[in-house]
PDB file of C-alpha atoms in Angstrom:
ATOM      1  CA  SER Y   1     -57.320 -21.711  36.706  1.00  0.00           C
ATOM      2  CA  GLN Y   2     -57.893 -19.483  39.613  1.00  0.00           C
ATOM      3  CA  LYS Y   3     -55.294 -16.766  40.065  1.00  0.00           C
ATOM      4  CA  ILE Y   4     -54.498 -14.009  42.572  1.00  0.00           C
ATOM      5  CA  GLU Y   5     -52.613 -11.011  41.214  1.00  0.00           C
ATOM      6  CA  GLN Y   6     -50.850  -8.423  43.280  1.00  0.00           C
ATOM      7  CA  ASN Y   7     -48.672  -5.590  42.080  1.00  0.00           C
ATOM      8  CA  SER Y   8     -45.124  -6.976  42.043  1.00  0.00           C
ATOM      9  CA  GLU Y   9     -43.536  -3.535  42.156  1.00  0.00           C
ATOM     10  CA  ALA Y  10     -42.757  -2.209  45.535  1.00  0.00           C
ATOM     11  CA  LEU Y  11     -44.838   0.623  46.847  1.00  0.00           C
ATOM     12  CA  ASN Y  12     -42.869   3.509  48.351  1.00  0.00           C
ATOM     13  CA  ILE Y  13     -44.690   6.163  50.358  1.00  0.00           C
ATOM     14  CA  GLN Y  14     -43.993   8.872  52.850  1.00  0.00           C
ATOM     15  CA  GLU Y  15     -44.727   8.434  56.504  1.00  0.00           C
ATOM     16  CA  GLY Y  16     -48.235   9.674  57.405  1.00  0.00           C
ATOM     17  CA  LYS Y  17     -49.681   8.952  53.930  1.00  0.00           C
ATOM     18  CA  THR Y  18     -52.201   6.333  53.127  1.00  0.00           C
ATOM     19  CA  ALA Y  19     -50.893   3.220  51.456  1.00  0.00           C
ATOM     20  CA  THR Y  20     -53.278   1.369  49.082  1.00  0.00           C
ATOM     21  CA  LEU Y  21     -52.493  -2.168  47.863  1.00  0.00           C
ATOM     22  CA  THR Y  22     -54.405  -3.999  45.242  1.00  0.00           C
ATOM     23  CA  CYS Y  23     -55.427  -7.629  44.916  1.00  0.00           C
ATOM     24  CA  ASN Y  24     -57.194  -8.886  41.731  1.00  0.00           C
ATOM     25  CA  TYR Y  25     -58.482 -12.391  41.236  1.00  0.00           C
ATOM     26  CA  THR Y  26     -59.673 -14.321  38.197  1.00  0.00           C
ATOM     27  CA  ASN Y  27     -62.668 -16.581  37.710  1.00  0.00           C
ATOM     28  CA  TYR Y  28     -65.121 -16.944  40.454  1.00  0.00           C
ATOM     29  CA  SER Y  29     -65.290 -14.907  43.619  1.00  0.00           C
ATOM     30  CA  PRO Y  30     -64.025 -16.355  46.871  1.00  0.00           C
ATOM     31  CA  ALA Y  31     -66.308 -16.561  49.857  1.00  0.00           C
ATOM     32  CA  TYR Y  32     -63.434 -15.019  51.795  1.00  0.00           C
ATOM     33  CA  LEU Y  33     -60.378 -12.954  51.021  1.00  0.00           C
ATOM     34  CA  GLN Y  34     -57.678 -12.638  53.650  1.00  0.00           C
ATOM     35  CA  TRP Y  35     -54.758 -10.237  54.010  1.00  0.00           C
ATOM     36  CA  TYR Y  36     -51.510 -11.202  55.660  1.00  0.00           C
ATOM     37  CA  ARG Y  37     -48.366  -9.330  56.502  1.00  0.00           C
ATOM     38  CA  GLN Y  38     -44.943 -10.952  56.012  1.00  0.00           C
ATOM     39  CA  ASP Y  39     -41.693  -9.604  57.387  1.00  0.00           C
ATOM     40  CA  PRO Y  40     -38.335 -10.763  55.887  1.00  0.00           C
ATOM     41  CA  GLY Y  41     -37.381 -14.214  57.146  1.00  0.00           C
ATOM     42  CA  ARG Y  42     -40.678 -14.839  58.938  1.00  0.00           C
ATOM     43  CA  GLY Y  43     -43.943 -16.496  58.285  1.00  0.00           C
ATOM     44  CA  PRO Y  44     -47.051 -14.589  57.276  1.00  0.00           C
ATOM     45  CA  VAL Y  45     -49.234 -13.083  59.987  1.00  0.00           C
ATOM     46  CA  PHE Y  46     -52.984 -12.782  59.558  1.00  0.00           C
ATOM     47  CA  LEU Y  47     -54.390  -9.236  59.462  1.00  0.00           C
ATOM     48  CA  LEU Y  48     -57.956  -9.099  58.098  1.00  0.00           C
ATOM     49  CA  LEU Y  49     -60.594 -11.306  56.530  1.00  0.00           C
ATOM     50  CA  ILE Y  50     -63.493  -9.945  54.423  1.00  0.00           C
ATOM     51  CA  ARG Y  51     -66.427 -11.997  53.290  1.00  0.00           C
ATOM     52  CA  GLU Y  52     -68.033 -11.630  49.834  1.00  0.00           C
ATOM     53  CA  ASN Y  53     -71.152 -10.061  51.229  1.00  0.00           C
ATOM     54  CA  GLU Y  54     -69.063  -7.422  53.065  1.00  0.00           C
ATOM     55  CA  LYS Y  55     -68.036  -4.260  51.223  1.00  0.00           C
ATOM     56  CA  GLU Y  56     -65.619  -3.016  53.816  1.00  0.00           C
ATOM     57  CA  LYS Y  57     -63.799  -4.154  56.935  1.00  0.00           C
ATOM     58  CA  ARG Y  58     -61.771  -2.066  59.381  1.00  0.00           C
ATOM     59  CA  LYS Y  59     -59.298  -2.736  62.113  1.00  0.00           C
ATOM     60  CA  GLU Y  60     -57.462   0.179  63.682  1.00  0.00           C
ATOM     61  CA  ARG Y  61     -55.515   1.907  60.788  1.00  0.00           C
ATOM     62  CA  LEU Y  62     -56.338  -0.893  58.380  1.00  0.00           C
ATOM     63  CA  LYS Y  63     -59.226  -1.041  55.869  1.00  0.00           C
ATOM     64  CA  VAL Y  64     -60.110  -3.703  53.394  1.00  0.00           C
ATOM     65  CA  THR Y  65     -62.678  -3.421  50.637  1.00  0.00           C
ATOM     66  CA  PHE Y  66     -64.097  -6.202  48.459  1.00  0.00           C
ATOM     67  CA  ASP Y  67     -65.654  -5.473  45.036  1.00  0.00           C
ATOM     68  CA  THR Y  68     -67.014  -8.757  43.492  1.00  0.00           C
ATOM     69  CA  THR Y  69     -67.980  -6.839  40.316  1.00  0.00           C
ATOM     70  CA  LEU Y  70     -64.425  -5.727  39.722  1.00  0.00           C
ATOM     71  CA  LYS Y  71     -62.946  -8.921  41.243  1.00  0.00           C
ATOM     72  CA  GLN Y  72     -60.756  -6.838  43.376  1.00  0.00           C
ATOM     73  CA  SER Y  73     -59.896  -6.138  47.013  1.00  0.00           C
ATOM     74  CA  LEU Y  74     -58.132  -3.062  48.153  1.00  0.00           C
ATOM     75  CA  PHE Y  75     -56.065  -2.887  51.401  1.00  0.00           C
ATOM     76  CA  HIS Y  76     -55.495   0.494  52.924  1.00  0.00           C
ATOM     77  CA  ILE Y  77     -53.139   1.559  55.720  1.00  0.00           C
ATOM     78  CA  THR Y  78     -53.858   5.095  56.929  1.00  0.00           C
ATOM     79  CA  ALA Y  79     -51.317   7.255  58.701  1.00  0.00           C
ATOM     80  CA  SER Y  80     -48.638   4.883  57.633  1.00  0.00           C
ATOM     81  CA  GLN Y  81     -45.493   4.466  59.698  1.00  0.00           C
ATOM     82  CA  PRO Y  82     -41.997   3.016  58.921  1.00  0.00           C
ATOM     83  CA  ALA Y  83     -42.959   0.000  61.057  1.00  0.00           C
ATOM     84  CA  ASP Y  84     -45.639  -0.778  58.460  1.00  0.00           C
ATOM     85  CA  SER Y  85     -42.905  -1.648  55.992  1.00  0.00           C
ATOM     86  CA  ALA Y  86     -43.359  -5.311  54.990  1.00  0.00           C
ATOM     87  CA  THR Y  87     -44.762  -7.513  52.280  1.00  0.00           C
ATOM     88  CA  TYR Y  88     -48.523  -7.847  52.182  1.00  0.00           C
ATOM     89  CA  LEU Y  89     -50.183 -10.931  50.831  1.00  0.00           C
ATOM     90  CA  CYS Y  90     -53.695 -11.491  49.641  1.00  0.00           C
ATOM     91  CA  ALA Y  91     -55.243 -14.934  49.805  1.00  0.00           C
ATOM     92  CA  HIS Y  92     -58.298 -16.444  48.106  1.00  0.00           C
ATOM     93  CA  TYR Y  93     -59.356 -18.572  50.941  1.00  0.00           C
ATOM     94  CA  ASN Y  94     -61.545 -21.161  49.210  1.00  0.00           C
ATOM     95  CA  LYS Y  95     -58.772 -22.363  46.983  1.00  0.00           C
ATOM     96  CA  LEU Y  96     -55.975 -21.586  49.458  1.00  0.00           C
ATOM     97  CA  ILE Y  97     -54.211 -19.532  46.777  1.00  0.00           C
ATOM     98  CA  PHE Y  98     -51.938 -16.725  47.771  1.00  0.00           C
ATOM     99  CA  GLY Y  99     -50.790 -13.802  45.690  1.00  0.00           C
ATOM    100  CA  ALA Y 100     -47.068 -13.101  45.420  1.00  0.00           C
ATOM    101  CA  GLY Y 101     -47.425 -10.097  47.646  1.00  0.00           C
ATOM    102  CA  THR Y 102     -46.667  -6.410  47.374  1.00  0.00           C
ATOM    103  CA  ARG Y 103     -43.772  -4.913  49.290  1.00  0.00           C
ATOM    104  CA  LEU Y 104     -44.481  -1.699  51.033  1.00  0.00           C
ATOM    105  CA  ALA Y 105     -41.774   0.679  52.090  1.00  0.00           C
ATOM    106  CA  VAL Y 106     -42.691   3.654  54.292  1.00  0.00           C
ATOM    107  CA  HIS Y 107     -40.083   6.349  54.432  1.00  0.00           C
ATOM    108  CA  PRO Y 108     -39.675   8.811  57.310  1.00  0.00           C
TER     109      PRO Y 108
ATOM    110  CA  ASN M   1     -48.107 -21.491  73.928  1.00  0.00           C
ATOM    111  CA  ALA M   2     -45.603 -21.782  71.124  1.00  0.00           C
ATOM    112  CA  GLY M   3     -48.105 -21.662  68.229  1.00  0.00           C
ATOM    113  CA  VAL M   4     -46.628 -23.325  65.156  1.00  0.00           C
ATOM    114  CA  THR M   5     -43.064 -24.596  65.194  1.00  0.00           C
ATOM    115  CA  GLN M   6     -40.930 -25.965  62.430  1.00  0.00           C
ATOM    116  CA  THR M   7     -37.844 -28.156  62.503  1.00  0.00           C
ATOM    117  CA  PRO M   8     -35.167 -27.657  61.167  1.00  0.00           C
ATOM    118  CA  LYS M   9     -34.823 -23.926  60.375  1.00  0.00           C
ATOM    119  CA  PHE M  10     -32.167 -24.434  57.707  1.00  0.00           C
ATOM    120  CA  ARG M  11     -30.984 -27.503  55.738  1.00  0.00           C
ATOM    121  CA  VAL M  12     -28.648 -28.162  52.838  1.00  0.00           C
ATOM    122  CA  LEU M  13     -29.120 -31.422  50.889  1.00  0.00           C
ATOM    123  CA  LYS M  14     -27.440 -33.015  47.954  1.00  0.00           C
ATOM    124  CA  THR M  15     -29.540 -34.127  44.999  1.00  0.00           C
ATOM    125  CA  GLY M  16     -31.103 -37.561  45.708  1.00  0.00           C
ATOM    126  CA  GLN M  17     -30.937 -37.282  49.512  1.00  0.00           C
ATOM    127  CA  SER M  18     -34.076 -37.582  51.597  1.00  0.00           C
ATOM    128  CA  MET M  19     -35.322 -35.613  54.499  1.00  0.00           C
ATOM    129  CA  THR M  20     -38.325 -34.903  56.657  1.00  0.00           C
ATOM    130  CA  LEU M  21     -39.575 -31.528  57.795  1.00  0.00           C
ATOM    131  CA  LEU M  22     -41.491 -31.473  61.064  1.00  0.00           C
ATOM    132  CA  CYS M  23     -44.354 -29.179  61.903  1.00  0.00           C
ATOM    133  CA  ALA M  24     -45.987 -28.992  65.325  1.00  0.00           C
ATOM    134  CA  GLN M  25     -48.861 -26.930  66.637  1.00  0.00           C
ATOM    135  CA  ASP M  26     -50.158 -26.571  70.148  1.00  0.00           C
ATOM    136  CA  MET M  27     -53.480 -24.856  69.349  1.00  0.00           C
ATOM    137  CA  ASN M  28     -55.494 -28.048  68.900  1.00  0.00           C
ATOM    138  CA  HIS M  29     -56.221 -27.182  65.268  1.00  0.00           C
ATOM    139  CA  GLU M  30     -57.799 -29.675  62.953  1.00  0.00           C
ATOM    140  CA  TYR M  31     -56.368 -28.269  59.730  1.00  0.00           C
ATOM    141  CA  MET M  32     -52.680 -28.176  58.828  1.00  0.00           C
ATOM    142  CA  TYR M  33     -50.930 -27.125  55.637  1.00  0.00           C
ATOM    143  CA  TRP M  34     -47.548 -27.201  53.909  1.00  0.00           C
ATOM    144  CA  TYR M  35     -46.608 -24.440  51.514  1.00  0.00           C
ATOM    145  CA  ARG M  36     -43.494 -23.494  49.592  1.00  0.00           C
ATOM    146  CA  GLN M  37     -42.526 -19.937  48.851  1.00  0.00           C
ATOM    147  CA  ASP M  38     -40.222 -19.049  45.935  1.00  0.00           C
ATOM    148  CA  PRO M  39     -39.013 -15.590  44.951  1.00  0.00           C
ATOM    149  CA  GLY M  40     -41.595 -13.619  42.961  1.00  0.00           C
ATOM    150  CA  MET M  41     -44.201 -16.284  43.574  1.00  0.00           C
ATOM    151  CA  GLY M  42     -46.902 -16.569  46.166  1.00  0.00           C
ATOM    152  CA  LEU M  43     -47.169 -19.365  48.732  1.00  0.00           C
ATOM    153  CA  ARG M  44     -48.062 -22.492  46.891  1.00  0.00           C
ATOM    154  CA  LEU M  45     -49.889 -25.313  48.611  1.00  0.00           C
ATOM    155  CA  ILE M  46     -48.140 -28.644  48.593  1.00  0.00           C
ATOM    156  CA  HIS M  47     -50.308 -30.826  50.805  1.00  0.00           C
ATOM    157  CA  TYR M  48     -52.843 -30.282  53.553  1.00  0.00           C
ATOM    158  CA  SER M  49     -54.708 -32.210  56.211  1.00  0.00           C
ATOM    159  CA  VAL M  50     -58.250 -31.778  57.571  1.00  0.00           C
ATOM    160  CA  GLY M  51     -57.688 -33.968  60.572  1.00  0.00           C
ATOM    161  CA  GLU M  52     -55.530 -36.653  62.184  1.00  0.00           C
ATOM    162  CA  GLY M  53     -54.970 -39.553  59.724  1.00  0.00           C
ATOM    163  CA  THR M  54     -56.081 -37.580  56.652  1.00  0.00           C
ATOM    164  CA  THR M  55     -54.040 -35.929  53.944  1.00  0.00           C
ATOM    165  CA  ALA M  56     -54.823 -34.303  50.553  1.00  0.00           C
ATOM    166  CA  LYS M  57     -52.863 -32.975  47.615  1.00  0.00           C
ATOM    167  CA  GLY M  58     -52.546 -29.266  47.033  1.00  0.00           C
ATOM    168  CA  GLU M  59     -51.347 -27.315  43.988  1.00  0.00           C
ATOM    169  CA  VAL M  60     -47.788 -28.652  43.834  1.00  0.00           C
ATOM    170  CA  PRO M  61     -47.629 -32.100  45.463  1.00  0.00           C
ATOM    171  CA  ASP M  62     -45.166 -33.891  43.147  1.00  0.00           C
ATOM    172  CA  GLY M  63     -41.936 -35.030  44.858  1.00  0.00           C
ATOM    173  CA  TYR M  64     -43.361 -34.718  48.390  1.00  0.00           C
ATOM    174  CA  ASN M  65     -45.205 -36.919  50.778  1.00  0.00           C
ATOM    175  CA  VAL M  66     -46.898 -36.110  54.056  1.00  0.00           C
ATOM    176  CA  SER M  67     -48.228 -37.780  57.148  1.00  0.00           C
ATOM    177  CA  ARG M  68     -50.507 -36.746  60.004  1.00  0.00           C
ATOM    178  CA  LEU M  69     -50.263 -39.540  62.499  1.00  0.00           C
ATOM    179  CA  LYS M  70     -50.932 -37.191  65.449  1.00  0.00           C
ATOM    180  CA  LYS M  71     -53.237 -34.184  65.449  1.00  0.00           C
ATOM    181  CA  GLN M  72     -50.496 -31.825  66.548  1.00  0.00           C
ATOM    182  CA  ASN M  73     -47.900 -32.894  63.968  1.00  0.00           C
ATOM    183  CA  PHE M  74     -47.678 -32.748  60.200  1.00  0.00           C
ATOM    184  CA  LEU M  75     -44.630 -34.179  58.504  1.00  0.00           C
ATOM    185  CA  LEU M  76     -43.443 -33.267  55.027  1.00  0.00           C
ATOM    186  CA  GLY M  77     -41.122 -35.709  53.344  1.00  0.00           C
ATOM    187  CA  LEU M  78     -38.718 -35.426  50.376  1.00  0.00           C
ATOM    188  CA  GLU M  79     -37.824 -38.882  49.216  1.00  0.00           C
ATOM    189  CA  SER M  80     -35.230 -37.858  46.621  1.00  0.00           C
ATOM    190  CA  ALA M  81     -34.451 -34.151  46.764  1.00  0.00           C
ATOM    191  CA  ALA M  82     -34.034 -32.206  43.495  1.00  0.00           C
ATOM    192  CA  PRO M  83     -32.567 -28.672  42.988  1.00  0.00           C
ATOM    193  CA  SER M  84     -36.084 -27.542  41.976  1.00  0.00           C
ATOM    194  CA  GLN M  85     -37.130 -28.176  45.580  1.00  0.00           C
ATOM    195  CA  THR M  86     -34.889 -25.454  46.833  1.00  0.00           C
ATOM    196  CA  SER M  87     -37.318 -23.149  48.590  1.00  0.00           C
ATOM    197  CA  VAL M  88     -38.633 -21.854  51.883  1.00  0.00           C
ATOM    198  CA  TYR M  89     -41.209 -24.145  53.341  1.00  0.00           C
ATOM    199  CA  PHE M  90     -43.903 -22.909  55.605  1.00  0.00           C
ATOM    200  CA  CYS M  91     -46.308 -24.922  57.755  1.00  0.00           C
ATOM    201  CA  ALA M  92     -49.592 -23.437  58.869  1.00  0.00           C
ATOM    202  CA  SER M  93     -52.595 -24.538  60.863  1.00  0.00           C
ATOM    203  CA  SER M  94     -56.159 -23.368  61.318  1.00  0.00           C
ATOM    204  CA  GLY M  95     -59.150 -24.362  63.471  1.00  0.00           C
ATOM    205  CA  ALA M  96     -61.562 -24.676  60.532  1.00  0.00           C
ATOM    206  CA  GLU M  97     -61.446 -24.531  56.741  1.00  0.00           C
ATOM    207  CA  ALA M  98     -62.091 -20.773  56.385  1.00  0.00           C
ATOM    208  CA  ASP M  99     -60.375 -19.784  59.604  1.00  0.00           C
ATOM    209  CA  THR M 100     -57.234 -17.724  60.109  1.00  0.00           C
ATOM    210  CA  GLN M 101     -54.095 -19.623  59.279  1.00  0.00           C
ATOM    211  CA  TYR M 102     -51.258 -19.468  61.782  1.00  0.00           C
ATOM    212  CA  PHE M 103     -47.858 -19.884  60.152  1.00  0.00           C
ATOM    213  CA  GLY M 104     -44.577 -21.280  61.370  1.00  0.00           C
ATOM    214  CA  PRO M 105     -41.284 -19.495  60.995  1.00  0.00           C
ATOM    215  CA  GLY M 106     -40.293 -21.458  57.902  1.00  0.00           C
ATOM    216  CA  THR M 107     -37.566 -23.864  56.869  1.00  0.00           C
ATOM    217  CA  ARG M 108     -34.976 -22.754  54.334  1.00  0.00           C
ATOM    218  CA  LEU M 109     -33.990 -25.753  52.223  1.00  0.00           C
ATOM    219  CA  THR M 110     -31.183 -25.719  49.690  1.00  0.00           C
ATOM    220  CA  VAL M 111     -30.722 -28.710  47.329  1.00  0.00           C
ATOM    221  CA  LEU M 112     -27.321 -28.784  45.604  1.00  0.00           C
TER     222      LEU M 112
END
């Protein structure tokens, strides 16, 4: 069955550094991968969508890459800030499958 | 423009009781979804709807029923609650199948 895997361990980084989160999927490639941000006690909020024919997508300090050969998407936050601390979810859109998310903590 | 709202925010049930969770959206979206989120697990799709009057099963539909009588509302019912249904439930809507999903704030349900 289709699975989305994200690193379950929290990622701790220093303010100003680049955070890189990984999303791996099994079986067939999705036409779209989406990334969401979720703060404690709140619903997920959409950040970026990348299509299978796109290698990279950017939005302000955010960058997403999509490698269908590796079956992997990377999510980067450059010049990270404490306000970026949250859980980030990856979603295989065709099958409406979400990963469990990776918690990011940015320390001053 | 409230987006997606969910009622109630919190609920405690005893095993065997029934309840209905209400989701409402004011964005005129065709697609609506119900997910549950458990610790250490991703959002899991319970049921979804591609339009008024239509519903379909998701990954974990057992023990739940849904109805979409009006385009803006999507109801999730638990006929006989079980402790395994203790979870946080999220409703979402989107304008099209591959479109951005807008999530509600969630309902935290505890079944004793």
